[in-house]
């Protein structure tokens, strides 16, 4: 399933992300111990200023996070606790400065993405594409014709974009 959206403003981008977060929170985690589960991972791809951080802000709001969300460009990973029966943590990653996956792994990346109670949004995820599970949800951002317009495409499979 691939979805395409046109956003005319940052408010519309945030609203789309808020709705997506609320839908994700509705679904229980698969507790089947025989099946390998991962965190719910959303990989964000797009040029500078294309709406990735705006999307994360709306998404965090949909999760019930009231804090001001900014990209953790220098911290790389930021964790927020969730008050939800299905998910316990929201991780916001920014891979803009990442040169090699080893840099992320030293910050506990593998553990973060393999814990089913985590929701993980990754800005600049195309830099670490090979390290992400196949079931990663991809959200691609492009500038539109007008200054505040954005095209947002959601893919269930990285090979679709």
PDB file of C-alpha atoms in Angstrom:
ATOM      1  CA  UNK A   1       0.000   0.000   0.000  1.00  0.00           C
ATOM      2  CA  UNK A   2       1.411   3.345  -1.060  1.00  0.00           C
ATOM      3  CA  UNK A   3      -0.241   6.651  -0.130  1.00  0.00           C
ATOM      4  CA  UNK A   4       0.357  10.083  -1.619  1.00  0.00           C
ATOM      5  CA  UNK A   5      -0.581  13.367   0.050  1.00  0.00           C
ATOM      6  CA  UNK A   6      -0.210  17.001  -0.868  1.00  0.00           C
ATOM      7  CA  UNK A   7       0.264  19.358   2.064  1.00  0.00           C
ATOM      8  CA  UNK A   8      -0.269  23.079   1.555  1.00  0.00           C
ATOM      9  CA  UNK A   9       1.180  24.101   4.931  1.00  0.00           C
ATOM     10  CA  UNK A  10       3.187  22.942   7.918  1.00  0.00           C
ATOM     11  CA  UNK A  11      -0.109  22.742   9.829  1.00  0.00           C
ATOM     12  CA  UNK A  12      -1.431  20.210   7.280  1.00  0.00           C
ATOM     13  CA  UNK A  13       1.797  18.194   7.493  1.00  0.00           C
ATOM     14  CA  UNK A  14       1.516  18.101  11.290  1.00  0.00           C
ATOM     15  CA  UNK A  15      -2.153  17.081  11.078  1.00  0.00           C
ATOM     16  CA  UNK A  16      -1.333  14.155   8.769  1.00  0.00           C
ATOM     17  CA  UNK A  17       1.415  13.001  11.148  1.00  0.00           C
ATOM     18  CA  UNK A  18      -0.852  13.369  14.183  1.00  0.00           C
ATOM     19  CA  UNK A  19      -3.490  11.173  12.533  1.00  0.00           C
ATOM     20  CA  UNK A  20      -0.889   8.538  11.636  1.00  0.00           C
ATOM     21  CA  UNK A  21       0.416   8.440  15.220  1.00  0.00           C
ATOM     22  CA  UNK A  22      -3.082   8.032  16.639  1.00  0.00           C
ATOM     23  CA  UNK A  23      -3.753   5.126  14.265  1.00  0.00           C
ATOM     24  CA  UNK A  24      -0.507   3.381  15.214  1.00  0.00           C
ATOM     25  CA  UNK A  25      -1.323   3.664  18.920  1.00  0.00           C
ATOM     26  CA  UNK A  26      -4.585   1.757  18.348  1.00  0.00           C
ATOM     27  CA  UNK A  27      -2.859  -1.433  17.239  1.00  0.00           C
ATOM     28  CA  UNK A  28      -1.568  -3.821  19.905  1.00  0.00           C
ATOM     29  CA  UNK A  29       1.963  -5.153  19.683  1.00  0.00           C
ATOM     30  CA  UNK A  30       2.225  -8.762  18.549  1.00  0.00           C
ATOM     31  CA  UNK A  31       3.314 -10.648  21.664  1.00  0.00           C
ATOM     32  CA  UNK A  32       3.953 -13.917  19.781  1.00  0.00           C
ATOM     33  CA  UNK A  33       7.248 -15.088  21.300  1.00  0.00           C
ATOM     34  CA  UNK A  34       7.932 -17.377  18.321  1.00  0.00           C
ATOM     35  CA  UNK A  35       7.971 -14.499  15.856  1.00  0.00           C
ATOM     36  CA  UNK A  36      10.782 -11.910  15.805  1.00  0.00           C
ATOM     37  CA  UNK A  37       9.304  -8.466  16.307  1.00  0.00           C
ATOM     38  CA  UNK A  38      10.845  -5.039  15.875  1.00  0.00           C
ATOM     39  CA  UNK A  39       9.990  -1.562  16.996  1.00  0.00           C
ATOM     40  CA  UNK A  40       7.473   0.309  14.863  1.00  0.00           C
ATOM     41  CA  UNK A  41       9.913   2.160  12.624  1.00  0.00           C
ATOM     42  CA  UNK A  42       9.119   5.088  10.365  1.00  0.00           C
ATOM     43  CA  UNK A  43      11.943   6.192   8.103  1.00  0.00           C
ATOM     44  CA  UNK A  44      11.808   9.789   6.871  1.00  0.00           C
ATOM     45  CA  UNK A  45      13.521  10.783   3.641  1.00  0.00           C
ATOM     46  CA  UNK A  46      13.709  14.210   2.011  1.00  0.00           C
ATOM     47  CA  UNK A  47      15.841  17.242   1.307  1.00  0.00           C
ATOM     48  CA  UNK A  48      16.619  19.942   3.866  1.00  0.00           C
ATOM     49  CA  UNK A  49      13.486  21.921   4.662  1.00  0.00           C
ATOM     50  CA  UNK A  50      11.129  19.400   3.070  1.00  0.00           C
ATOM     51  CA  UNK A  51       9.042  18.798   6.197  1.00  0.00           C
ATOM     52  CA  UNK A  52      10.645  15.901   8.105  1.00  0.00           C
ATOM     53  CA  UNK A  53      10.944  17.680  11.449  1.00  0.00           C
ATOM     54  CA  UNK A  54       7.506  19.256  11.042  1.00  0.00           C
ATOM     55  CA  UNK A  55       6.118  15.762  10.495  1.00  0.00           C
ATOM     56  CA  UNK A  56       7.895  14.481  13.634  1.00  0.00           C
ATOM     57  CA  UNK A  57       6.412  17.363  15.645  1.00  0.00           C
ATOM     58  CA  UNK A  58       2.887  16.438  14.550  1.00  0.00           C
ATOM     59  CA  UNK A  59       3.556  12.751  15.130  1.00  0.00           C
ATOM     60  CA  UNK A  60       4.826  13.383  18.665  1.00  0.00           C
ATOM     61  CA  UNK A  61       1.733  15.449  19.358  1.00  0.00           C
ATOM     62  CA  UNK A  62      -0.408  12.516  18.194  1.00  0.00           C
ATOM     63  CA  UNK A  63       1.436  10.307  20.684  1.00  0.00           C
ATOM     64  CA  UNK A  64       0.515  12.719  23.469  1.00  0.00           C
ATOM     65  CA  UNK A  65       3.966  14.290  23.847  1.00  0.00           C
ATOM     66  CA  UNK A  66       3.630  17.906  24.937  1.00  0.00           C
ATOM     67  CA  UNK A  67       7.317  18.861  24.768  1.00  0.00           C
ATOM     68  CA  UNK A  68       8.752  21.054  22.029  1.00  0.00           C
ATOM     69  CA  UNK A  69      10.280  18.705  19.445  1.00  0.00           C
ATOM     70  CA  UNK A  70      13.435  19.702  17.584  1.00  0.00           C
ATOM     71  CA  UNK A  71      15.738  17.517  15.532  1.00  0.00           C
ATOM     72  CA  UNK A  72      18.429  15.861  17.647  1.00  0.00           C
ATOM     73  CA  UNK A  73      21.069  16.704  15.036  1.00  0.00           C
ATOM     74  CA  UNK A  74      23.910  16.752  17.562  1.00  0.00           C
ATOM     75  CA  UNK A  75      22.475  14.335  20.124  1.00  0.00           C
ATOM     76  CA  UNK A  76      21.444  11.986  17.275  1.00  0.00           C
ATOM     77  CA  UNK A  77      18.880  10.139  19.465  1.00  0.00           C
ATOM     78  CA  UNK A  78      16.201  11.576  21.743  1.00  0.00           C
ATOM     79  CA  UNK A  79      13.886   9.386  23.849  1.00  0.00           C
ATOM     80  CA  UNK A  80      10.418  10.279  25.123  1.00  0.00           C
ATOM     81  CA  UNK A  81       8.385   8.081  27.489  1.00  0.00           C
ATOM     82  CA  UNK A  82       4.860   7.220  26.347  1.00  0.00           C
ATOM     83  CA  UNK A  83       1.773   6.662  28.465  1.00  0.00           C
ATOM     84  CA  UNK A  84       0.231   3.977  26.283  1.00  0.00           C
ATOM     85  CA  UNK A  85      -0.742   0.366  26.924  1.00  0.00           C
ATOM     86  CA  UNK A  86       0.994  -0.824  23.742  1.00  0.00           C
ATOM     87  CA  UNK A  87       4.058   1.382  23.377  1.00  0.00           C
ATOM     88  CA  UNK A  88       6.424   2.619  26.093  1.00  0.00           C
ATOM     89  CA  UNK A  89       8.999   4.760  24.244  1.00  0.00           C
ATOM     90  CA  UNK A  90       9.173   7.137  21.317  1.00  0.00           C
ATOM     91  CA  UNK A  91      12.642   7.576  19.810  1.00  0.00           C
ATOM     92  CA  UNK A  92      13.461  10.435  17.455  1.00  0.00           C
ATOM     93  CA  UNK A  93      16.690   9.955  15.506  1.00  0.00           C
ATOM     94  CA  UNK A  94      18.462  12.303  13.152  1.00  0.00           C
ATOM     95  CA  UNK A  95      21.030  10.594  10.931  1.00  0.00           C
ATOM     96  CA  UNK A  96      22.101  13.734   9.052  1.00  0.00           C
ATOM     97  CA  UNK A  97      25.614  13.634  10.562  1.00  0.00           C
ATOM     98  CA  UNK A  98      25.996   9.841  10.518  1.00  0.00           C
ATOM     99  CA  UNK A  99      28.840   8.632   8.321  1.00  0.00           C
ATOM    100  CA  UNK A 100      28.902   4.954   9.360  1.00  0.00           C
ATOM    101  CA  UNK A 101      26.334   2.740  11.080  1.00  0.00           C
ATOM    102  CA  UNK A 102      28.904   2.027  13.830  1.00  0.00           C
ATOM    103  CA  UNK A 103      28.247   5.547  15.121  1.00  0.00           C
ATOM    104  CA  UNK A 104      24.587   4.659  15.722  1.00  0.00           C
ATOM    105  CA  UNK A 105      25.291   1.209  17.074  1.00  0.00           C
ATOM    106  CA  UNK A 106      27.484   2.692  19.812  1.00  0.00           C
ATOM    107  CA  UNK A 107      24.363   4.634  20.946  1.00  0.00           C
ATOM    108  CA  UNK A 108      22.258   1.474  21.342  1.00  0.00           C
ATOM    109  CA  UNK A 109      20.533   1.658  17.946  1.00  0.00           C
ATOM    110  CA  UNK A 110      20.173  -2.117  17.486  1.00  0.00           C
ATOM    111  CA  UNK A 111      18.432  -2.512  20.828  1.00  0.00           C
ATOM    112  CA  UNK A 112      16.138   0.453  20.122  1.00  0.00           C
ATOM    113  CA  UNK A 113      14.895  -0.908  16.793  1.00  0.00           C
ATOM    114  CA  UNK A 114      14.402  -4.469  18.038  1.00  0.00           C
ATOM    115  CA  UNK A 115      12.237  -3.606  21.056  1.00  0.00           C
ATOM    116  CA  UNK A 116       8.533  -4.013  20.080  1.00  0.00           C
ATOM    117  CA  UNK A 117       7.399  -1.457  22.679  1.00  0.00           C
ATOM    118  CA  UNK A 118       9.265   1.337  20.850  1.00  0.00           C
ATOM    119  CA  UNK A 119       8.087   3.677  18.119  1.00  0.00           C
ATOM    120  CA  UNK A 120      11.051   5.065  16.193  1.00  0.00           C
ATOM    121  CA  UNK A 121      11.070   7.951  13.714  1.00  0.00           C
ATOM    122  CA  UNK A 122      14.311   8.438  11.822  1.00  0.00           C
ATOM    123  CA  UNK A 123      15.150  11.595   9.901  1.00  0.00           C
ATOM    124  CA  UNK A 124      17.632  11.105   7.045  1.00  0.00           C
ATOM    125  CA  UNK A 125      16.935   7.359   7.227  1.00  0.00           C
ATOM    126  CA  UNK A 126      18.161   6.846   3.655  1.00  0.00           C
ATOM    127  CA  UNK A 127      21.708   7.125   5.096  1.00  0.00           C
ATOM    128  CA  UNK A 128      21.148   3.896   7.088  1.00  0.00           C
ATOM    129  CA  UNK A 129      18.642   2.163   4.802  1.00  0.00           C
ATOM    130  CA  UNK A 130      20.531  -1.156   4.764  1.00  0.00           C
ATOM    131  CA  UNK A 131      20.392  -1.341   8.579  1.00  0.00           C
ATOM    132  CA  UNK A 132      16.610  -1.028   8.799  1.00  0.00           C
ATOM    133  CA  UNK A 133      14.188  -3.979   8.915  1.00  0.00           C
ATOM    134  CA  UNK A 134      12.146  -4.811   5.819  1.00  0.00           C
ATOM    135  CA  UNK A 135       8.895  -3.844   7.550  1.00  0.00           C
ATOM    136  CA  UNK A 136      10.010  -0.217   8.024  1.00  0.00           C
ATOM    137  CA  UNK A 137       7.401   2.332   6.938  1.00  0.00           C
ATOM    138  CA  UNK A 138       8.949   4.958   4.637  1.00  0.00           C
ATOM    139  CA  UNK A 139       7.718   8.547   4.394  1.00  0.00           C
ATOM    140  CA  UNK A 140       9.269  10.589   1.584  1.00  0.00           C
ATOM    141  CA  UNK A 141       9.015  14.386   1.410  1.00  0.00           C
ATOM    142  CA  UNK A 142       9.404  16.621  -1.623  1.00  0.00           C
ATOM    143  CA  UNK A 143       9.054  20.359  -2.078  1.00  0.00           C
ATOM    144  CA  UNK A 144       5.938  21.353  -3.994  1.00  0.00           C
ATOM    145  CA  UNK A 145       5.275  24.024  -6.609  1.00  0.00           C
ATOM    146  CA  UNK A 146       4.577  26.699  -3.978  1.00  0.00           C
ATOM    147  CA  UNK A 147       6.777  27.701  -1.020  1.00  0.00           C
ATOM    148  CA  UNK A 148       4.834  25.867   1.704  1.00  0.00           C
ATOM    149  CA  UNK A 149       3.564  23.007  -0.444  1.00  0.00           C
ATOM    150  CA  UNK A 150       4.927  19.506   0.117  1.00  0.00           C
ATOM    151  CA  UNK A 151       4.317  16.137  -1.485  1.00  0.00           C
ATOM    152  CA  UNK A 152       4.353  13.350   1.089  1.00  0.00           C
ATOM    153  CA  UNK A 153       4.474   9.715  -0.006  1.00  0.00           C
ATOM    154  CA  UNK A 154       4.128   6.799   2.397  1.00  0.00           C
ATOM    155  CA  UNK A 155       5.510   3.406   1.390  1.00  0.00           C
ATOM    156  CA  UNK A 156       5.338   0.089   3.178  1.00  0.00           C
ATOM    157  CA  UNK A 157       8.409  -1.131   1.349  1.00  0.00           C
ATOM    158  CA  UNK A 158      11.667   0.737   0.724  1.00  0.00           C
ATOM    159  CA  UNK A 159      11.961  -0.765  -2.750  1.00  0.00           C
ATOM    160  CA  UNK A 160       8.773   1.104  -3.760  1.00  0.00           C
ATOM    161  CA  UNK A 161      10.373   4.539  -3.845  1.00  0.00           C
TER     162      UNK A 161
END
